[in-house]
Amino acid sequence: MQWAPAEEVDWDAVYADYLPRIYNYFRFRLGVETDVEDLTARTFEKAWRSRSRYRRDLAAFSTWLFRIAHNVGIDHLRARREHLPIEAADDAAAEGTPEEAAERASDLARLAELAARFSERDRELIALKYGAGLSNRTIAGLTGLSETNVGTILHRLVVTLRAQW
Amino acid sequence: MDDEFLYRLRKRPPPEFAARLKAALDRRAPVHRFSPRTRFVRGIAAAALVGAAAAFAVLMLSMPGLFRANGDGAGTAEPPTVARDKGEGGSTGAVKPQLQSNAGGTVKPAGGGAPSAAKPSAGSGAPAAETPDSDADAEEGSALASAPPGVAVARSRARTGVSISSQAYRYVQETAEGAGVDSAFFIESTADGMEAFCGDVRGVAATPAIVRFGRLSAAELAACATAPLGEIIEIKIGYDALVLGRSHAYAAFPLSVRQVFLALAREVPDDRDQARVTPNRNRSWSDIDPALPYEPIDVVGPAADSVLGESLITLLEAGCRSFPELLALEQSDDVRYERVCRTLRDDSAYDEMSEGFELLQRIETYPNAFGVVSFAFFDGNRDRLDAAPLGGVEPSLEVLADGSYPASRTLYLYVRERALAARADVRQLVDFLVSSDFALTPPAEDERREIRALLSEASSRL
């Protein structure tokens, strides 16, 4: 097994390419703009801190980076859930602040509202595909699904969204 | 609403945010390349460090009791160890992974192997899972710690979830979520999961448990258990196995994994040139191998995106990899590899049908039909189904356990004992995975009894 020298990776190019992907992954994942910058920054910080340990033989770069993003997102969603009392969680879903109400009026918020009925895995697939703009192949590598399955599931999800939009 | 519409919901990150974050990242020290010279200097430094550590250790040993700073044992320094089974381990390090040591120092392997000696857990300090990795951040310095006002300062947190290998993700996450288990899961490659579970060089664990197909090797477990993070409990959760079943009336015939691939893959190697793949035109079993019956290939089974379908795809892939030309695709053209090795045929030879009454009826009505079902379903319908031996092995709980049945994988959970004490969500997950609600075929009853006893024993020590 070969360790890929970290210098072989052009980190400036990585940043330019992946910043919009990670940023939009979190937008789609959360359905709101709040905390997106913080989570994006946290993801890149973790990646930069561990970049000398990035092993090209083990995972494609995007897979590696999005695993970090996924885990940052999970931590965030879990912490948010833990800090919201049950009643507050209901309120957040139903009404929320005027700012949140405005966000919900947007297409992104509408998407988040509909996607809330999907499973965790399906919401993740939507964020990876349409937020991050990843290929089905890369998503397959991230989720353990086959490439064909990713395509099939996403197609089914878009049909469902279209019917409910 | 279509793909284009969804893509248009994306937006560019605010330029000022992008610039500030980039500036903050750039302030981090560049990735260091070790030159021979730096290796030499590092070697000298390491030797000096080791010497100093040895001197310190001698000093400490000469002052017994120094580490007994408090009564709860938080200051004890002895790391936990993994028992070595003399029969298999010895000095070679080929240690059989142990289920768990008890306070008396004996260990029983999951499968009922010989007990062996082990050291009990050392210390009862803070649970590993509760250890934040913020100290690691402080040591290395946060990239954004000195960011200008307005930049979101990222603070690393202790991870709260269970690491789960990407292969096992669907099996556990979906069923656990459906059962209301309140654990967060991190999908990771097996290597990353191990790193998160075993801790880095500072002994900081990022996750209290890992779920994965395949047992940890003795070396992996030993390396992991020597980290000062507490003892590890190994639990065999169950088997993910499938069976090609046929009605008793018509009897199943033996198949190899390669023959299953040639029957059910969308594309197969050309007979005359195996480096070429062509659409699968095998219509009868004898097309694949003249020794097989002249009967049409008629298989009903799970959708590819179902949990059982994943198992079938995995079996196809194993058959595909028996062709060196196709195996080579994994390195040379991974997209093509995926298409050829992991794609079910979609013509009339394979019909999607979930296991259940309808599938049984279909098999019994159509004499040539095989059904792809889980081992648990087959086991519950042995009076109606005849299983095709795969690779010469008939499916049974015994061959699932010994690993000789080719269409089976074993799912394991490794959890820190301390996390069991400290984390209600981890206990809930463990209870769920060893319960009969979990979808996989469980281990044999005697093994399950052993696991329950082990968990009960661990709980009584906590």
XYZ file of C-alpha atoms in Angstrom:
627
model
C 0.000 0.000 0.000
C 1.433 3.350 -0.990
C 1.003 6.533 0.898
C 0.235 9.361 -1.477
C 2.600 12.229 -0.800
C 0.446 15.087 0.359
C 2.343 17.467 -1.914
C 0.902 15.731 -4.941
C -2.460 17.256 -4.149
C -2.987 20.813 -5.304
C -4.776 22.087 -2.221
C -5.586 25.464 -3.773
C -7.379 23.720 -6.602
C -9.071 21.436 -4.124
C -10.328 24.432 -2.197
C -11.610 26.193 -5.308
C -13.378 23.082 -6.554
C -14.789 21.753 -3.329
C -15.741 24.857 -1.393
C -18.963 25.372 -3.416
C -19.711 21.651 -3.239
C -19.339 21.394 0.516
C -21.124 24.688 1.041
C -24.121 23.581 -1.023
C -24.072 20.098 0.460
C -24.757 21.669 3.841
C -27.392 24.016 2.414
C -29.284 21.070 0.991
C -28.672 18.939 4.031
C -29.939 21.537 6.507
C -32.474 23.230 4.262
C -31.562 26.601 5.749
C -28.621 28.990 5.438
C -27.999 29.147 9.165
C -24.816 27.386 10.241
C -23.834 26.507 6.666
C -20.703 28.676 6.754
C -19.728 27.343 10.147
C -20.078 23.720 9.074
C -18.241 24.361 5.815
C -15.393 25.973 7.723
C -15.342 23.116 10.205
C -15.138 20.553 7.406
C -12.228 22.268 5.682
C -10.433 22.793 8.933
C -10.661 19.086 9.735
C -9.573 18.163 6.236
C -6.633 20.564 6.312
C -5.578 19.324 9.694
C -5.545 15.709 8.499
C -4.411 16.225 4.945
C -1.024 14.719 5.585
C -2.896 11.524 6.502
C -5.033 11.493 3.384
C -4.415 8.166 1.728
C -5.115 8.068 -1.940
C -5.087 4.300 -1.973
C -8.020 4.124 0.373
C -10.474 6.596 -1.004
C -11.002 9.076 -3.736
C -10.431 12.590 -2.487
C -14.069 13.578 -2.792
C -15.083 10.491 -0.844
C -12.652 11.360 1.912
C -13.705 14.997 2.096
C -17.416 14.236 2.025
C -17.063 11.661 4.753
C -15.659 14.429 6.888
C -18.544 16.682 5.857
C -21.083 13.962 6.534
C -19.725 13.415 10.014
C -19.609 17.135 10.746
C -23.215 17.376 9.602
C -24.306 14.415 11.716
C -22.688 15.931 14.779
C -24.393 19.225 14.106
C -27.838 17.770 13.475
C -27.580 15.614 16.519
C -26.449 18.482 18.734
C -29.232 20.647 17.385
C -31.751 17.923 18.117
C -30.365 17.396 21.606
C -30.623 21.083 22.432
C -34.161 21.517 21.230
C -36.881 20.557 23.659
C -39.597 18.474 22.050
C -42.038 21.366 21.915
C -39.403 23.623 20.371
C -38.675 21.029 17.720
C -42.344 20.959 16.827
C -42.396 24.746 16.654
C -39.319 24.831 14.494
C -40.951 22.498 12.046
C -44.238 24.326 12.049
C -43.575 28.037 12.450
C -40.218 29.363 13.590
C -38.922 32.907 13.395
C -39.877 35.319 10.626
C -36.457 34.735 9.128
C -37.050 31.017 9.076
C -40.500 31.557 7.654
C -38.966 33.548 4.823
C -36.453 30.819 4.188
C -39.163 28.227 4.129
C -40.858 30.250 1.442
C -37.902 29.685 -0.796
C -37.550 26.699 -3.022
C -34.758 25.351 -0.909
C -36.899 25.462 2.166
C -39.748 23.844 0.288
C -37.370 21.111 -0.781
C -36.247 20.635 2.815
C -39.845 20.477 3.956
C -40.700 17.741 1.478
C -37.445 15.893 2.011
C -38.117 15.813 5.750
C -40.508 12.969 5.009
C -37.729 10.958 3.423
C -35.371 8.705 5.295
C -32.035 9.975 6.512
C -30.312 8.106 3.716
C -32.519 9.652 1.032
C -31.952 13.180 2.335
C -28.255 12.503 2.251
C -28.459 11.298 -1.338
C -30.268 14.472 -2.429
C -27.708 16.695 -0.728
C -24.808 14.792 -2.267
C -26.290 14.737 -5.732
C -27.884 18.144 -6.150
C -26.129 20.144 -3.452
C -22.610 18.847 -3.849
C -23.012 17.893 -7.485
C -21.325 14.526 -7.024
C -21.534 11.732 -9.550
C -23.557 8.638 -8.798
C -20.317 6.728 -8.718
C -18.865 8.910 -5.977
C -22.105 8.806 -4.036
C -22.067 5.030 -4.315
C -18.591 4.998 -2.805
C -19.776 7.160 0.057
C -22.951 5.352 0.920
C -22.151 1.741 0.179
C -24.911 1.578 -2.413
C -24.173 0.486 -5.931
C -24.007 3.115 -8.625
C -27.119 1.697 -10.242
C -29.005 1.836 -6.988
C -28.035 5.427 -6.402
C -29.466 6.347 -9.793
C -32.622 4.352 -9.196
C -33.258 5.795 -5.754
C -32.596 9.371 -6.861
C -34.929 8.982 -9.785
C -37.623 7.716 -7.460
C -37.039 10.624 -5.062
C -37.282 13.238 -7.804
C -40.524 11.692 -9.040
C -41.880 11.842 -5.490
C -40.774 15.441 -5.052
C -42.324 16.408 -8.362
C -45.621 14.890 -7.358
C -45.663 16.738 -4.047
C -44.166 20.075 -5.072
C -39.323 19.974 -10.836
C -36.488 18.002 -12.360
C -32.747 17.602 -12.038
C -32.075 21.007 -13.579
C -34.436 22.705 -11.170
C -32.720 21.101 -8.214
C -29.271 22.031 -9.478
C -30.403 25.638 -9.841
C -31.026 25.798 -6.104
C -27.290 25.829 -5.581
C -25.509 29.131 -5.007
C -21.953 30.320 -4.803
C -20.519 30.740 -1.327
C -20.263 34.432 -0.384
C -16.886 35.662 -1.710
C -15.940 37.294 1.573
C -16.548 34.024 3.412
C -14.546 32.072 0.834
C -11.652 34.520 1.095
C -11.578 34.582 4.888
C -11.724 30.825 5.169
C -8.981 30.409 2.599
C -6.781 32.921 4.418
C -7.340 31.088 7.671
C -6.473 27.731 6.112
C -3.390 29.167 4.454
C -2.089 30.251 7.817
C -1.794 26.622 8.773
C 1.669 25.175 8.451
C 2.178 23.528 5.069
C 2.087 19.776 4.864
C 5.523 18.594 5.762
C 7.603 16.301 3.608
C 10.150 14.232 5.424
C 13.538 14.458 3.816
C 16.285 12.009 4.796
C 17.778 14.820 6.804
C 14.620 15.540 8.724
C 14.181 11.847 9.290
C 17.666 11.788 10.791
C 16.982 14.809 12.961
C 13.686 13.296 13.980
C 15.436 10.069 14.803
C 17.821 11.889 17.112
C 14.943 13.764 18.700
C 12.942 10.578 19.109
C 15.879 8.822 20.720
C 16.300 11.708 23.132
C 12.608 11.617 23.897
C 12.653 7.873 24.516
C 15.618 8.278 26.824
C 13.905 10.997 28.783
C 10.729 8.921 28.986
C 12.697 5.924 30.257
C 14.355 8.027 32.933
C 10.981 9.390 33.924
C 9.506 5.902 34.081
C 12.340 4.724 36.354
C 11.659 7.692 38.602
C 7.967 6.898 38.713
C 8.554 3.236 39.493
C 10.739 4.230 42.362
C 7.833 6.235 43.794
C 4.950 3.783 43.995
C 1.592 5.288 44.636
C 2.403 8.461 42.781
C -0.246 7.684 40.187
C -2.869 6.836 42.733
C -3.869 10.419 42.834
C -7.506 9.772 43.468
C -9.693 7.041 44.673
C -11.696 6.461 41.528
C -8.778 5.128 39.614
C -8.778 7.901 37.070
C -5.089 8.303 37.471
C -4.102 4.702 36.903
C -1.816 4.321 33.995
C -1.899 0.645 33.099
C -3.395 0.207 29.666
C -5.852 -2.584 29.015
C -4.510 -5.541 27.146
C -5.964 -8.234 24.997
C -5.609 -11.806 26.063
C -3.444 -14.009 23.916
C -4.596 -17.454 23.207
C -1.494 -19.531 23.624
C -2.635 -22.042 21.114
C -2.947 -19.539 18.336
C -1.073 -16.488 19.366
C 2.200 -16.724 21.059
C 4.970 -14.470 20.032
C 3.868 -14.251 16.449
C 1.086 -11.914 17.397
C -1.517 -14.094 15.696
C -3.861 -13.564 18.547
C -7.409 -14.725 18.385
C -9.669 -11.771 19.126
C -11.272 -12.155 22.485
C -14.799 -11.415 23.381
C -14.044 -9.778 26.653
C -12.115 -10.189 29.793
C -13.898 -10.312 33.075
C -12.707 -9.028 36.360
C -11.135 -12.330 37.149
C -9.066 -12.203 34.048
C -10.570 -14.967 31.935
C -11.833 -14.490 28.456
C -14.187 -16.441 26.267
C -14.087 -16.082 22.490
C -17.410 -15.483 20.807
C -17.620 -18.871 19.277
C -17.033 -20.741 22.471
C -13.287 -21.177 22.194
C -10.935 -21.914 24.998
C -10.792 -19.390 27.794
C -7.558 -17.527 28.170
C -6.023 -15.079 30.515
C -6.440 -11.388 30.150
C -5.808 -8.327 32.169
C -8.835 -6.537 33.461
C -9.553 -3.053 32.396
C -7.206 -0.563 33.883
C -8.586 2.470 35.553
C -12.032 3.809 35.417
C -11.378 7.206 34.052
C -13.674 9.159 31.837
C -15.394 7.105 29.165
C -13.483 7.072 25.935
C -16.453 8.281 24.017
C -16.723 11.301 26.196
C -13.168 12.366 25.546
C -13.336 15.424 23.359
C -10.827 15.780 20.591
C -10.598 19.430 21.371
C -7.339 18.780 23.160
C -5.987 17.491 19.907
C -7.114 20.694 18.302
C -5.439 22.743 20.930
C -2.234 20.826 20.396
C -2.206 21.278 16.679
C -3.778 24.691 16.655
C -7.088 25.446 15.057
C -6.915 26.701 11.518
C -9.516 29.282 12.295
C -8.523 30.150 15.821
C -7.000 33.392 14.659
C -9.499 34.091 11.957
C -10.684 37.642 11.557
C -14.001 38.620 13.088
C -16.855 37.258 11.111
C -15.207 34.015 10.153
C -17.027 31.069 11.604
C -14.586 29.575 14.035
C -14.689 25.831 13.778
C -14.411 23.989 17.026
C -13.932 20.301 16.860
C -16.313 18.392 19.101
C -16.244 14.961 20.569
C -18.039 12.701 18.161
C -21.142 11.204 19.539
C -21.995 8.587 16.983
C -21.101 5.061 16.109
C -18.736 4.440 13.224
C -20.182 2.138 10.656
C -18.497 0.806 7.579
C -20.060 1.886 4.332
C -20.883 -1.723 3.473
C -22.798 -2.223 6.696
C -24.467 1.158 6.652
C -27.773 0.200 5.138
C -28.211 -2.931 7.186
C -27.922 -1.143 10.452
C -28.941 2.425 9.850
C -32.273 1.721 8.243
C -33.444 -0.919 10.647
C -32.147 0.961 13.674
C -33.831 4.133 12.530
C -37.070 2.241 11.983
C -36.851 0.847 15.495
C -36.302 4.288 16.987
C -32.724 3.669 18.074
C -31.215 7.014 18.923
C -27.675 6.589 17.685
C -25.942 8.752 15.154
C -23.947 6.858 12.585
C -20.816 7.885 10.787
C -20.303 6.196 7.467
C -16.639 5.556 7.050
C -14.236 3.357 5.243
C -13.115 0.479 7.388
C -9.705 2.072 7.831
C -11.126 5.410 8.947
C -13.519 3.665 11.294
C -10.669 1.800 12.889
C -8.747 5.001 13.334
C -11.711 6.677 14.938
C -12.313 3.715 17.221
C -8.769 2.985 18.223
C -7.688 6.550 18.736
C -4.807 8.415 17.304
C -1.333 8.670 18.751
C -2.622 10.716 21.633
C -5.070 8.002 22.477
C -8.094 10.086 21.697
C -10.965 7.961 20.513
C -13.529 9.592 18.320
C -16.187 6.954 18.435
C -17.331 4.495 21.091
C -18.197 1.640 18.745
C -17.776 0.350 15.223
C -20.021 -1.894 13.169
C -18.466 -3.762 10.279
C -18.607 -6.883 8.211
C -15.752 -9.185 9.076
C -13.992 -9.872 12.310
C -11.074 -7.769 13.424
C -7.840 -9.622 13.099
C -5.903 -10.436 16.214
C -3.289 -7.838 15.350
C -5.892 -5.128 14.774
C -7.686 -5.892 17.975
C -4.504 -6.080 19.982
C -3.291 -2.765 18.612
C -6.628 -1.183 19.324
C -6.976 -2.613 22.791
C -3.609 -1.369 23.917
C -4.711 2.195 23.414
C -5.580 3.671 26.805
C -9.239 3.806 25.988
C -10.757 0.936 27.858
C -11.560 -2.631 26.988
C -13.331 -3.757 23.896
C -16.312 -6.049 23.679
C -16.684 -7.987 20.459
C -20.204 -9.014 19.541
C -21.166 -11.134 16.582
C -24.431 -9.577 15.487
C -25.476 -11.922 12.762
C -25.096 -13.187 9.248
C -26.076 -11.525 6.044
C -26.671 -14.564 3.870
C -28.752 -15.394 0.859
C -29.948 -18.630 -0.626
C -30.970 -19.665 -4.112
C -34.009 -21.759 -3.389
C -36.212 -23.877 -5.556
C -39.372 -25.811 -4.972
C -38.897 -29.211 -3.374
C -40.867 -30.621 -6.259
C -38.123 -29.744 -8.730
C -35.025 -29.750 -6.558
C -32.161 -27.298 -6.780
C -28.861 -28.156 -8.373
C -25.412 -27.033 -7.208
C -24.008 -23.810 -8.574
C -20.724 -22.020 -8.318
C -20.467 -18.317 -7.529
C -19.113 -17.752 -11.019
C -22.128 -19.503 -12.548
C -24.474 -17.283 -10.554
C -22.679 -14.269 -11.965
C -22.933 -15.622 -15.505
C -26.636 -16.254 -15.010
C -27.651 -12.958 -13.438
C -25.252 -10.204 -14.485
C -26.311 -7.760 -17.130
C -23.023 -8.129 -18.974
C -20.741 -11.135 -19.062
C -17.403 -11.992 -20.661
C -17.482 -13.104 -24.249
C -16.952 -16.855 -24.618
C -14.153 -16.430 -27.143
C -12.419 -13.407 -25.646
C -12.915 -12.884 -21.937
C -11.408 -9.416 -22.081
C -14.550 -8.371 -23.971
C -17.921 -8.143 -22.285
C -21.214 -8.544 -24.056
C -24.849 -8.291 -22.989
C -25.834 -11.438 -21.148
C -27.386 -13.803 -23.676
C -27.361 -16.864 -21.459
C -30.909 -18.197 -21.615
C -30.514 -21.649 -20.171
C -28.281 -22.929 -17.417
C -26.555 -25.173 -19.935
C -25.526 -22.043 -21.885
C -23.291 -21.272 -18.938
C -21.954 -24.753 -18.473
C -22.961 -27.807 -20.534
C -22.902 -29.805 -17.317
C -25.820 -27.786 -15.969
C -29.423 -28.697 -16.856
C -30.967 -27.562 -20.082
C -33.535 -25.420 -18.303
C -34.296 -21.749 -18.783
C -32.731 -19.281 -16.365
C -35.733 -18.032 -14.435
C -34.861 -16.278 -11.197
C -36.997 -14.126 -8.933
C -35.370 -12.066 -6.248
C -34.916 -8.745 -4.529
C -34.672 -5.326 -6.142
C -31.083 -4.247 -6.463
C -31.622 -1.317 -4.114
C -32.982 -3.455 -1.288
C -30.889 -4.760 1.553
C -31.073 -8.329 0.240
C -30.400 -6.992 -3.247
C -27.133 -5.570 -1.959
C -26.184 -9.056 -0.843
C -26.990 -10.460 -4.254
C -24.912 -7.761 -5.922
C -22.052 -8.627 -3.603
C -22.344 -12.259 -4.661
C -22.337 -11.255 -8.322
C -19.251 -9.205 -7.733
C -17.494 -12.183 -6.181
C -18.283 -14.238 -9.270
C -17.158 -11.425 -11.538
C -13.840 -11.198 -9.747
C -13.111 -14.808 -10.620
C -12.354 -13.549 -14.141
C -8.879 -11.977 -14.043
C -9.741 -9.709 -16.979
C -12.722 -8.271 -15.108
C -10.879 -8.041 -11.832
C -8.279 -5.903 -13.584
C -11.006 -3.410 -14.468
C -11.190 -2.379 -10.844
C -7.841 -0.668 -11.271
C -8.035 0.392 -14.897
C -11.654 1.497 -15.275
C -13.646 1.502 -12.086
C -16.818 2.819 -13.714
C -16.828 -0.093 -16.129
C -15.996 -2.445 -13.279
C -19.076 -1.250 -11.410
C -21.249 -1.671 -14.468
C -20.005 -5.130 -15.322
C -19.498 -6.647 -11.889
C -22.298 -5.098 -9.885
C -25.256 -4.808 -12.208
C -28.145 -7.270 -12.348
C -29.593 -8.209 -15.684
C -32.933 -6.564 -16.386
C -34.459 -8.903 -18.947
C -36.976 -11.672 -18.414
C -34.424 -14.002 -16.820
C -34.606 -12.038 -13.579
C -37.789 -10.715 -12.005
C -37.840 -8.505 -8.961
C -39.964 -9.925 -6.190
C -39.673 -9.537 -2.435
C -39.544 -12.696 -0.395
C -42.909 -13.777 0.903
C -45.964 -15.769 -0.015
C -46.063 -14.517 -3.588
C -42.483 -15.583 -4.219
C -43.139 -19.025 -2.789
C -46.172 -19.376 -5.026
C -44.173 -18.335 -8.050
C -41.468 -20.877 -7.313
C -43.962 -23.637 -6.815
C -45.930 -22.737 -9.921
C -42.996 -22.425 -12.277
C -40.818 -25.518 -12.085
C -37.672 -23.867 -13.374
C -37.757 -20.818 -11.133
C -35.172 -20.124 -8.483
C -35.880 -17.623 -5.740
C -33.192 -15.476 -4.167
C -34.137 -15.247 -0.512
C -32.487 -14.547 2.793
C -31.204 -17.473 4.792
C -33.732 -16.671 7.515
C -36.611 -16.920 5.023
C -35.255 -20.137 3.600
C -34.779 -21.570 7.070
C -38.387 -20.817 7.909
C -39.607 -22.475 4.724
C -37.435 -25.542 4.526
C -40.547 -27.608 4.061
C -41.184 -25.866 0.748
C -37.756 -24.833 -0.468
C -34.712 -26.714 -1.610
C -31.449 -24.733 -1.516
C -28.845 -24.803 -4.241
C -25.439 -25.601 -2.767
C -23.119 -22.703 -3.580
C -19.516 -23.549 -4.233
C -20.313 -27.040 -3.041
C -21.624 -25.868 0.325
C -25.222 -26.263 1.462
C -26.489 -23.355 3.528
C -26.864 -23.946 7.244
C -26.205 -21.996 10.382
C -23.029 -24.024 10.897
C -21.487 -23.057 7.557
C -22.509 -19.434 8.047
C -20.670 -19.541 11.349
C -17.531 -21.150 9.985
C -17.468 -18.842 6.964
C -17.425 -21.561 4.334
C -20.710 -20.590 2.666
C -19.787 -18.128 -0.078
C -22.968 -16.042 0.017
C -22.627 -14.959 3.615
C -20.948 -12.232 5.585
C -20.794 -11.775 9.331
C -21.575 -8.461 10.958
C -19.658 -7.528 14.088
C -20.022 -4.789 16.634
C -17.028 -3.641 18.653
C -17.811 -1.414 21.569
C -15.821 0.090 24.398
C -16.933 -1.209 27.739
C -16.792 2.262 29.200
C -19.120 3.559 26.530
C -21.643 0.960 27.577
C -21.524 2.424 31.045
C -21.688 6.026 30.041
C -23.871 6.126 26.970
C -27.544 5.280 26.997
C -27.700 5.497 23.200
C -24.854 2.990 22.849
C -26.581 0.585 25.227
C -29.773 1.031 23.255
C -27.966 0.255 20.011
C -26.303 -2.836 21.435
C -29.609 -4.085 22.843
C -31.237 -3.588 19.478
C -28.515 -5.284 17.475
C -28.522 -8.389 19.626
C -32.310 -8.490 19.760
C -34.462 -10.571 17.474
C -35.816 -7.359 15.899
C -32.678 -6.924 13.860
C -32.993 -8.103 10.293
C -29.936 -10.316 9.942
C -29.831 -14.024 10.625
C -28.733 -14.218 14.250
C -25.959 -16.510 15.467
C -26.848 -19.903 16.896
C -28.684 -19.899 20.199
C -25.682 -21.010 22.232
C -23.637 -18.145 20.812
C -26.429 -15.707 21.541
C -26.641 -16.986 25.079
C -22.947 -16.401 25.401
C -23.273 -12.861 24.108
C -26.123 -12.083 26.486
C -24.122 -13.470 29.375
C -21.145 -11.406 28.327
C -23.136 -8.200 28.191
C -24.765 -8.971 31.483
C -21.359 -9.641 32.993
C -20.005 -6.399 31.570
C -22.986 -4.490 32.963
C -22.478 -5.969 36.392
C -18.896 -4.732 36.403
C -19.792 -1.210 35.408
